[in-house]
Amino acid sequence: MNTLEQTAGAAGTAAAYKVSFRKRALKDFYRNKYLYMMVIPVVLYYFIFHYLPMYGAVIAFKQFNIGRGIWDSPWVGLKHFQDFFGSIYFGRVLRNTLLINLYGLIFGFPAPIILALLLNELRAKLFKRFIQTVTYLPHFISLIVICGMIIDFVSRNGIINDLVAWLGGERSALLGDPGNFRTIYVVSGIWQEVGWGSIIYLAALSGINPELYEAARVDGAGRWRQMWNVTLPGLAPIIVILLILRIGHMMDVGFEKIILLYNPTTYETADVISSYVYRKGLSGSYEYSASAAIGLFGSLVNTSLLVFANWTMKKWSGNGLW
C-alpha cells in the first residue's frame, strides 16, 4: 500500500469516526435532553458573568478612559505593572496578602479536618448534631454582622478584654493594634468557616468502607491507630484536592472583611492586594487601569501557584486536579 492509499484510508477512518461521534452525541443528547436543559442556565451564567467580562482585562494595558471606551483608550503596555512594582505599597500589600493566607493555610486548613475527625468519633447522635449546628451557624450569618460581632468582642469592654482583665492583664483596643490584626482575622475566619468546611470531610468519611475498621480492630488497632491508618488515608484524596485549590488562592483575601475591620492605623499589617485594588479603583482615585493591572497580577500568580501545587501533589501523592 503506497502513501496515497494510506492517507486516503486514514482520512476515511477519521471521517467515519466523526460521523459516529456525531451520532453518539445526538443520541446521548436525546436520551438526556432534560439534564442538558437543566445545565444550560448554569453554563450561560458562567459564560455571561465569568468568562465574557474577561475581555475587560485588556484595560490593564491601556490608559482607560470611560468616555472613549475600552478599545479606543490608548495603549500604555506594561506601565501600570511597572508603577505597581515600583510603588512603596507593593512590598506591604504583597507581604500582608501572603502572610494572612499562609496563616490561614497553616491554622485554618487543618481546622475543619480536625473537627470532622472529632465529630466522627462521637457516638451520641444528639450531641453530635448540636455541635454541628453550633459550628455551622456562623457561616450563614451576614458578613457585616460577623464583623460587628468581632469588633464588639475585641473592643475595650468586649469579652476578650474581660478575659484578659480577669487573668490580670490590661485592657486595650485590640483591633487598633497592627500586630493583632492578622491573628484576629485568621482566628475569626476559622470560627466562621470551620463547621461549614467540615461538611465535605464528613461526607468523605461516610464513604469509607466499614469493613476496613473491622479488620483494623481484629488486628488490635485502637481508635487512634484506626484514625491514622484507615480514616486519614480515606480522606487523603479530598484533602489533596482542597489543598491544591487553597494554594491556588494564595493571592486572594476577601476585601469585604478586610475593609470592614481595618482602619488607617492598621494598614501596615492589614492592607492586602484586594483592599488596595478597591481603594485604587473604586474609592477616591478611580484608577481603573491600575487596579485592573494589580488584579491581573494576582490572578497570574494564583494560576502559577495552582499549576505548581498540582504538579507537586501529583508527584508526591499521585492525586491532583488533572
PDB file of N, CA and C in Angstrom, residues 11-87:
ATOM      1  N   ALA A  11      -7.877   9.245   6.226  1.00  0.00           N
ATOM      2  CA  ALA A  11      -8.915  10.272   6.094  1.00  0.00           C
ATOM      3  C   ALA A  11     -10.303   9.651   6.189  1.00  0.00           C
ATOM      4  N   GLY A  12     -10.469   8.482   5.562  1.00  0.00           N
ATOM      5  CA  GLY A  12     -11.757   7.809   5.629  1.00  0.00           C
ATOM      6  C   GLY A  12     -12.096   7.371   7.044  1.00  0.00           C
ATOM      7  N   THR A  13     -11.112   6.871   7.761  1.00  0.00           N
ATOM      8  CA  THR A  13     -11.328   6.460   9.151  1.00  0.00           C
ATOM      9  C   THR A  13     -11.711   7.641  10.024  1.00  0.00           C
ATOM     10  N   ALA A  14     -11.012   8.786   9.815  1.00  0.00           N
ATOM     11  CA  ALA A  14     -11.311   9.993  10.591  1.00  0.00           C
ATOM     12  C   ALA A  14     -12.722  10.490  10.305  1.00  0.00           C
ATOM     13  N   ALA A  15     -13.118  10.450   9.029  1.00  0.00           N
ATOM     14  CA  ALA A  15     -14.461  10.895   8.664  1.00  0.00           C
ATOM     15  C   ALA A  15     -15.523   9.985   9.283  1.00  0.00           C
ATOM     16  N   ALA A  16     -15.254   8.664   9.236  1.00  0.00           N
ATOM     17  CA  ALA A  16     -16.204   7.715   9.820  1.00  0.00           C
ATOM     18  C   ALA A  16     -16.319   7.930  11.328  1.00  0.00           C
ATOM     19  N   TYR A  17     -15.184   8.229  11.961  1.00  0.00           N
ATOM     20  CA  TYR A  17     -15.201   8.468  13.419  1.00  0.00           C
ATOM     21  C   TYR A  17     -16.005   9.711  13.756  1.00  0.00           C
ATOM     22  N   LYS A  18     -15.852  10.771  12.926  1.00  0.00           N
ATOM     23  CA  LYS A  18     -16.605  12.000  13.156  1.00  0.00           C
ATOM     24  C   LYS A  18     -18.104  11.752  13.039  1.00  0.00           C
ATOM     25  N   VAL A  19     -18.493  10.997  12.019  1.00  0.00           N
ATOM     26  CA  VAL A  19     -19.910  10.690  11.838  1.00  0.00           C
ATOM     27  C   VAL A  19     -20.428   9.869  13.006  1.00  0.00           C
ATOM     28  N   SER A  20     -19.631   8.864  13.417  1.00  0.00           N
ATOM     29  CA  SER A  20     -20.034   8.023  14.537  1.00  0.00           C
ATOM     30  C   SER A  20     -20.136   8.843  15.832  1.00  0.00           C
ATOM     31  N   PHE A  21     -19.159   9.735  16.034  1.00  0.00           N
ATOM     32  CA  PHE A  21     -19.179  10.579  17.240  1.00  0.00           C
ATOM     33  C   PHE A  21     -20.396  11.495  17.239  1.00  0.00           C
ATOM     34  N   ARG A  22     -20.726  12.044  16.071  1.00  0.00           N
ATOM     35  CA  ARG A  22     -21.877  12.938  15.966  1.00  0.00           C
ATOM     36  C   ARG A  22     -23.167  12.179  16.281  1.00  0.00           C
ATOM     37  N   LYS A  23     -23.264  10.973  15.774  1.00  0.00           N
ATOM     38  CA  LYS A  23     -24.457  10.181  16.036  1.00  0.00           C
ATOM     39  C   LYS A  23     -24.579   9.840  17.522  1.00  0.00           C
ATOM     40  N   ARG A  24     -23.436   9.471  18.140  1.00  0.00           N
ATOM     41  CA  ARG A  24     -23.465   9.143  19.572  1.00  0.00           C
ATOM     42  C   ARG A  24     -23.841  10.360  20.399  1.00  0.00           C
ATOM     43  N   ALA A  25     -23.301  11.529  20.012  1.00  0.00           N
ATOM     44  CA  ALA A  25     -23.588  12.758  20.751  1.00  0.00           C
ATOM     45  C   ALA A  25     -25.065  13.117  20.649  1.00  0.00           C
ATOM     46  N   LEU A  26     -25.629  13.009  19.437  1.00  0.00           N
ATOM     47  CA  LEU A  26     -27.052  13.318  19.259  1.00  0.00           C
ATOM     48  C   LEU A  26     -27.934  12.324  20.006  1.00  0.00           C
ATOM     49  N   LYS A  27     -27.530  11.069  19.995  1.00  0.00           N
ATOM     50  CA  LYS A  27     -28.294  10.058  20.712  1.00  0.00           C
ATOM     51  C   LYS A  27     -28.243  10.306  22.221  1.00  0.00           C
ATOM     52  N   ASP A  28     -27.067  10.657  22.705  1.00  0.00           N
ATOM     53  CA  ASP A  28     -26.923  10.938  24.137  1.00  0.00           C
ATOM     54  C   ASP A  28     -27.713  12.181  24.529  1.00  0.00           C
ATOM     55  N   PHE A  29     -27.690  13.207  23.662  1.00  0.00           N
ATOM     56  CA  PHE A  29     -28.433  14.425  23.940  1.00  0.00           C
ATOM     57  C   PHE A  29     -29.931  14.140  23.981  1.00  0.00           C
ATOM     58  N   TYR A  30     -30.410  13.330  23.045  1.00  0.00           N
ATOM     59  CA  TYR A  30     -31.843  12.993  23.017  1.00  0.00           C
ATOM     60  C   TYR A  30     -32.233  12.191  24.252  1.00  0.00           C
ATOM     61  N   ARG A  31     -31.361  11.271  24.672  1.00  0.00           N
ATOM     62  CA  ARG A  31     -31.666  10.429  25.824  1.00  0.00           C
ATOM     63  C   ARG A  31     -31.679  11.249  27.119  1.00  0.00           C
ATOM     64  N   ASN A  32     -30.755  12.223  27.222  1.00  0.00           N
ATOM     65  CA  ASN A  32     -30.621  13.009  28.461  1.00  0.00           C
ATOM     66  C   ASN A  32     -30.976  14.478  28.237  1.00  0.00           C
ATOM     67  N   LYS A  33     -31.952  14.723  27.370  1.00  0.00           N
ATOM     68  CA  LYS A  33     -32.259  16.108  26.978  1.00  0.00           C
ATOM     69  C   LYS A  33     -32.673  16.968  28.164  1.00  0.00           C
ATOM     70  N   TYR A  34     -33.377  16.395  29.136  1.00  0.00           N
ATOM     71  CA  TYR A  34     -33.816  17.187  30.281  1.00  0.00           C
ATOM     72  C   TYR A  34     -32.633  17.579  31.181  1.00  0.00           C
ATOM     73  N   LEU A  35     -31.661  16.700  31.295  1.00  0.00           N
ATOM     74  CA  LEU A  35     -30.462  17.034  32.071  1.00  0.00           C
ATOM     75  C   LEU A  35     -29.676  18.149  31.383  1.00  0.00           C
ATOM     76  N   TYR A  36     -29.559  18.065  30.062  1.00  0.00           N
ATOM     77  CA  TYR A  36     -28.861  19.123  29.332  1.00  0.00           C
ATOM     78  C   TYR A  36     -29.606  20.457  29.447  1.00  0.00           C
ATOM     79  N   MET A  37     -30.945  20.399  29.429  1.00  0.00           N
ATOM     80  CA  MET A  37     -31.728  21.627  29.574  1.00  0.00           C
ATOM     81  C   MET A  37     -31.524  22.236  30.959  1.00  0.00           C
ATOM     82  N   MET A  38     -31.344  21.402  31.973  1.00  0.00           N
ATOM     83  CA  MET A  38     -31.117  21.902  33.332  1.00  0.00           C
ATOM     84  C   MET A  38     -29.749  22.567  33.467  1.00  0.00           C
ATOM     85  N   VAL A  39     -28.751  22.059  32.722  1.00  0.00           N
ATOM     86  CA  VAL A  39     -27.402  22.594  32.861  1.00  0.00           C
ATOM     87  C   VAL A  39     -27.190  23.850  32.018  1.00  0.00           C
ATOM     88  N   ILE A  40     -28.059  24.101  31.051  1.00  0.00           N
ATOM     89  CA  ILE A  40     -27.901  25.277  30.184  1.00  0.00           C
ATOM     90  C   ILE A  40     -27.876  26.583  30.968  1.00  0.00           C
ATOM     91  N   PRO A  41     -28.790  26.834  31.936  1.00  0.00           N
ATOM     92  CA  PRO A  41     -28.710  28.090  32.697  1.00  0.00           C
ATOM     93  C   PRO A  41     -27.398  28.263  33.453  1.00  0.00           C
ATOM     94  N   VAL A  42     -26.858  27.161  33.964  1.00  0.00           N
ATOM     95  CA  VAL A  42     -25.584  27.245  34.692  1.00  0.00           C
ATOM     96  C   VAL A  42     -24.453  27.635  33.742  1.00  0.00           C
ATOM     97  N   VAL A  43     -24.421  27.005  32.573  1.00  0.00           N
ATOM     98  CA  VAL A  43     -23.396  27.333  31.579  1.00  0.00           C
ATOM     99  C   VAL A  43     -23.520  28.782  31.136  1.00  0.00           C
ATOM    100  N   LEU A  44     -24.747  29.240  30.904  1.00  0.00           N
ATOM    101  CA  LEU A  44     -24.957  30.631  30.494  1.00  0.00           C
ATOM    102  C   LEU A  44     -24.515  31.598  31.594  1.00  0.00           C
ATOM    103  N   TYR A  45     -24.796  31.239  32.840  1.00  0.00           N
ATOM    104  CA  TYR A  45     -24.399  32.105  33.953  1.00  0.00           C
ATOM    105  C   TYR A  45     -22.883  32.297  33.973  1.00  0.00           C
ATOM    106  N   TYR A  46     -22.149  31.184  33.914  1.00  0.00           N
ATOM    107  CA  TYR A  46     -20.691  31.285  33.972  1.00  0.00           C
ATOM    108  C   TYR A  46     -20.130  31.977  32.731  1.00  0.00           C
ATOM    109  N   PHE A  47     -20.746  31.732  31.585  1.00  0.00           N
ATOM    110  CA  PHE A  47     -20.246  32.367  30.369  1.00  0.00           C
ATOM    111  C   PHE A  47     -20.480  33.882  30.403  1.00  0.00           C
ATOM    112  N   ILE A  48     -21.677  34.301  30.820  1.00  0.00           N
ATOM    113  CA  ILE A  48     -22.034  35.723  30.791  1.00  0.00           C
ATOM    114  C   ILE A  48     -21.335  36.508  31.894  1.00  0.00           C
ATOM    115  N   PHE A  49     -21.276  35.936  33.105  1.00  0.00           N
ATOM    116  CA  PHE A  49     -20.790  36.697  34.251  1.00  0.00           C
ATOM    117  C   PHE A  49     -19.353  36.382  34.651  1.00  0.00           C
ATOM    118  N   HIS A  50     -18.755  35.323  34.091  1.00  0.00           N
ATOM    119  CA  HIS A  50     -17.397  34.966  34.471  1.00  0.00           C
ATOM    120  C   HIS A  50     -16.421  34.987  33.291  1.00  0.00           C
ATOM    121  N   TYR A  51     -16.834  34.487  32.147  1.00  0.00           N
ATOM    122  CA  TYR A  51     -15.917  34.417  31.007  1.00  0.00           C
ATOM    123  C   TYR A  51     -16.027  35.638  30.091  1.00  0.00           C
ATOM    124  N   LEU A  52     -17.226  36.059  29.787  1.00  0.00           N
ATOM    125  CA  LEU A  52     -17.413  37.203  28.892  1.00  0.00           C
ATOM    126  C   LEU A  52     -16.752  38.478  29.426  1.00  0.00           C
ATOM    127  N   PRO A  53     -16.850  38.782  30.724  1.00  0.00           N
ATOM    128  CA  PRO A  53     -16.214  40.010  31.215  1.00  0.00           C
ATOM    129  C   PRO A  53     -14.684  39.978  31.197  1.00  0.00           C
ATOM    130  N   MET A  54     -14.092  38.803  30.931  1.00  0.00           N
ATOM    131  CA  MET A  54     -12.631  38.716  30.953  1.00  0.00           C
ATOM    132  C   MET A  54     -11.978  39.588  29.884  1.00  0.00           C
ATOM    133  N   TYR A  55     -12.736  39.939  28.836  1.00  0.00           N
ATOM    134  CA  TYR A  55     -12.144  40.802  27.813  1.00  0.00           C
ATOM    135  C   TYR A  55     -11.779  42.156  28.394  1.00  0.00           C
ATOM    136  N   GLY A  56     -12.434  42.545  29.500  1.00  0.00           N
ATOM    137  CA  GLY A  56     -12.144  43.838  30.129  1.00  0.00           C
ATOM    138  C   GLY A  56     -10.767  43.909  30.751  1.00  0.00           C
ATOM    139  N   ALA A  57     -10.096  42.752  30.909  1.00  0.00           N
ATOM    140  CA  ALA A  57      -8.749  42.762  31.475  1.00  0.00           C
ATOM    141  C   ALA A  57      -7.759  43.504  30.592  1.00  0.00           C
ATOM    142  N   VAL A  58      -8.138  43.773  29.346  1.00  0.00           N
ATOM    143  CA  VAL A  58      -7.246  44.481  28.430  1.00  0.00           C
ATOM    144  C   VAL A  58      -6.960  45.900  28.914  1.00  0.00           C
ATOM    145  N   ILE A  59      -7.826  46.456  29.762  1.00  0.00           N
ATOM    146  CA  ILE A  59      -7.583  47.824  30.243  1.00  0.00           C
ATOM    147  C   ILE A  59      -6.354  47.895  31.133  1.00  0.00           C
ATOM    148  N   ALA A  60      -5.855  46.743  31.593  1.00  0.00           N
ATOM    149  CA  ALA A  60      -4.614  46.743  32.369  1.00  0.00           C
ATOM    150  C   ALA A  60      -3.435  47.215  31.526  1.00  0.00           C
ATOM    151  N   PHE A  61      -3.576  47.124  30.208  1.00  0.00           N
ATOM    152  CA  PHE A  61      -2.503  47.537  29.302  1.00  0.00           C
ATOM    153  C   PHE A  61      -2.850  48.841  28.573  1.00  0.00           C
ATOM    154  N   LYS A  62      -3.888  49.519  29.047  1.00  0.00           N
ATOM    155  CA  LYS A  62      -4.316  50.780  28.436  1.00  0.00           C
ATOM    156  C   LYS A  62      -4.481  51.848  29.500  1.00  0.00           C
ATOM    157  N   GLN A  63      -4.569  53.093  29.062  1.00  0.00           N
ATOM    158  CA  GLN A  63      -4.941  54.190  29.953  1.00  0.00           C
ATOM    159  C   GLN A  63      -6.441  54.398  29.759  1.00  0.00           C
ATOM    160  N   PHE A  64      -7.207  53.632  30.520  1.00  0.00           N
ATOM    161  CA  PHE A  64      -8.643  53.566  30.280  1.00  0.00           C
ATOM    162  C   PHE A  64      -9.322  54.901  30.537  1.00  0.00           C
ATOM    163  N   ASN A  65     -10.167  55.276  29.584  1.00  0.00           N
ATOM    164  CA  ASN A  65     -10.973  56.483  29.689  1.00  0.00           C
ATOM    165  C   ASN A  65     -12.426  56.097  29.447  1.00  0.00           C
ATOM    166  N   ILE A  66     -13.287  56.397  30.407  1.00  0.00           N
ATOM    167  CA  ILE A  66     -14.688  55.974  30.304  1.00  0.00           C
ATOM    168  C   ILE A  66     -15.337  56.545  29.042  1.00  0.00           C
ATOM    169  N   GLY A  67     -15.034  57.796  28.751  1.00  0.00           N
ATOM    170  CA  GLY A  67     -15.645  58.433  27.591  1.00  0.00           C
ATOM    171  C   GLY A  67     -15.243  57.788  26.276  1.00  0.00           C
ATOM    172  N   ARG A  68     -14.017  57.306  26.197  1.00  0.00           N
ATOM    173  CA  ARG A  68     -13.525  56.726  24.946  1.00  0.00           C
ATOM    174  C   ARG A  68     -13.782  55.220  24.850  1.00  0.00           C
ATOM    175  N   GLY A  69     -14.085  54.589  25.964  1.00  0.00           N
ATOM    176  CA  GLY A  69     -14.348  53.160  25.953  1.00  0.00           C
ATOM    177  C   GLY A  69     -13.068  52.338  26.028  1.00  0.00           C
ATOM    178  N   ILE A  70     -13.241  51.036  26.076  1.00  0.00           N
ATOM    179  CA  ILE A  70     -12.087  50.141  26.250  1.00  0.00           C
ATOM    180  C   ILE A  70     -11.187  50.148  25.024  1.00  0.00           C
ATOM    181  N   TRP A  71     -11.757  49.922  23.843  1.00  0.00           N
ATOM    182  CA  TRP A  71     -10.922  49.726  22.657  1.00  0.00           C
ATOM    183  C   TRP A  71     -10.329  51.028  22.122  1.00  0.00           C
ATOM    184  N   ASP A  72     -10.950  52.153  22.385  1.00  0.00           N
ATOM    185  CA  ASP A  72     -10.415  53.423  21.898  1.00  0.00           C
ATOM    186  C   ASP A  72      -9.465  54.098  22.880  1.00  0.00           C
ATOM    187  N   SER A  73      -9.342  53.553  24.066  1.00  0.00           N
ATOM    188  CA  SER A  73      -8.380  54.110  25.029  1.00  0.00           C
ATOM    189  C   SER A  73      -6.959  53.794  24.572  1.00  0.00           C
ATOM    190  N   PRO A  74      -6.004  54.683  24.831  1.00  0.00           N
ATOM    191  CA  PRO A  74      -4.633  54.468  24.326  1.00  0.00           C
ATOM    192  C   PRO A  74      -3.906  53.345  25.047  1.00  0.00           C
ATOM    193  N   TRP A  75      -3.066  52.635  24.285  1.00  0.00           N
ATOM    194  CA  TRP A  75      -2.240  51.573  24.846  1.00  0.00           C
ATOM    195  C   TRP A  75      -1.070  52.176  25.617  1.00  0.00           C
ATOM    196  N   VAL A  76      -0.756  51.566  26.775  1.00  0.00           N
ATOM    197  CA  VAL A  76       0.411  52.007  27.556  1.00  0.00           C
ATOM    198  C   VAL A  76       1.334  50.838  27.886  1.00  0.00           C
ATOM    199  N   GLY A  77       1.004  49.665  27.391  1.00  0.00           N
ATOM    200  CA  GLY A  77       1.853  48.494  27.615  1.00  0.00           C
ATOM    201  C   GLY A  77       1.875  48.064  29.073  1.00  0.00           C
ATOM    202  N   LEU A  78       3.073  47.886  29.614  1.00  0.00           N
ATOM    203  CA  LEU A  78       3.240  47.385  30.986  1.00  0.00           C
ATOM    204  C   LEU A  78       3.433  48.512  31.997  1.00  0.00           C
ATOM    205  N   LYS A  79       3.049  49.711  31.646  1.00  0.00           N
ATOM    206  CA  LYS A  79       3.279  50.869  32.512  1.00  0.00           C
ATOM    207  C   LYS A  79       2.651  50.689  33.898  1.00  0.00           C
ATOM    208  N   HIS A  80       1.408  50.225  33.945  1.00  0.00           N
ATOM    209  CA  HIS A  80       0.717  50.093  35.229  1.00  0.00           C
ATOM    210  C   HIS A  80       1.350  49.006  36.096  1.00  0.00           C
ATOM    211  N   PHE A  81       1.835  47.957  35.477  1.00  0.00           N
ATOM    212  CA  PHE A  81       2.535  46.916  36.230  1.00  0.00           C
ATOM    213  C   PHE A  81       3.835  47.471  36.802  1.00  0.00           C
ATOM    214  N   GLN A  82       4.574  48.205  36.003  1.00  0.00           N
ATOM    215  CA  GLN A  82       5.835  48.795  36.453  1.00  0.00           C
ATOM    216  C   GLN A  82       5.597  49.787  37.590  1.00  0.00           C
ATOM    217  N   ASP A  83       4.533  50.578  37.466  1.00  0.00           N
ATOM    218  CA  ASP A  83       4.220  51.543  38.521  1.00  0.00           C
ATOM    219  C   ASP A  83       3.895  50.825  39.836  1.00  0.00           C
ATOM    220  N   PHE A  84       3.161  49.719  39.740  1.00  0.00           N
ATOM    221  CA  PHE A  84       2.800  48.970  40.945  1.00  0.00           C
ATOM    222  C   PHE A  84       4.032  48.323  41.571  1.00  0.00           C
ATOM    223  N   PHE A  85       4.870  47.688  40.741  1.00  0.00           N
ATOM    224  CA  PHE A  85       6.062  47.033  41.274  1.00  0.00           C
ATOM    225  C   PHE A  85       7.028  48.042  41.885  1.00  0.00           C
ATOM    226  N   GLY A  86       7.014  49.263  41.383  1.00  0.00           N
ATOM    227  CA  GLY A  86       7.936  50.272  41.892  1.00  0.00           C
ATOM    228  C   GLY A  86       7.354  51.141  42.977  1.00  0.00           C
ATOM    229  N   SER A  87       6.081  50.941  43.348  1.00  0.00           N
ATOM    230  CA  SER A  87       5.460  51.785  44.362  1.00  0.00           C
ATOM    231  C   SER A  87       5.874  51.351  45.766  1.00  0.00           C
TER     232      SER A  87
END
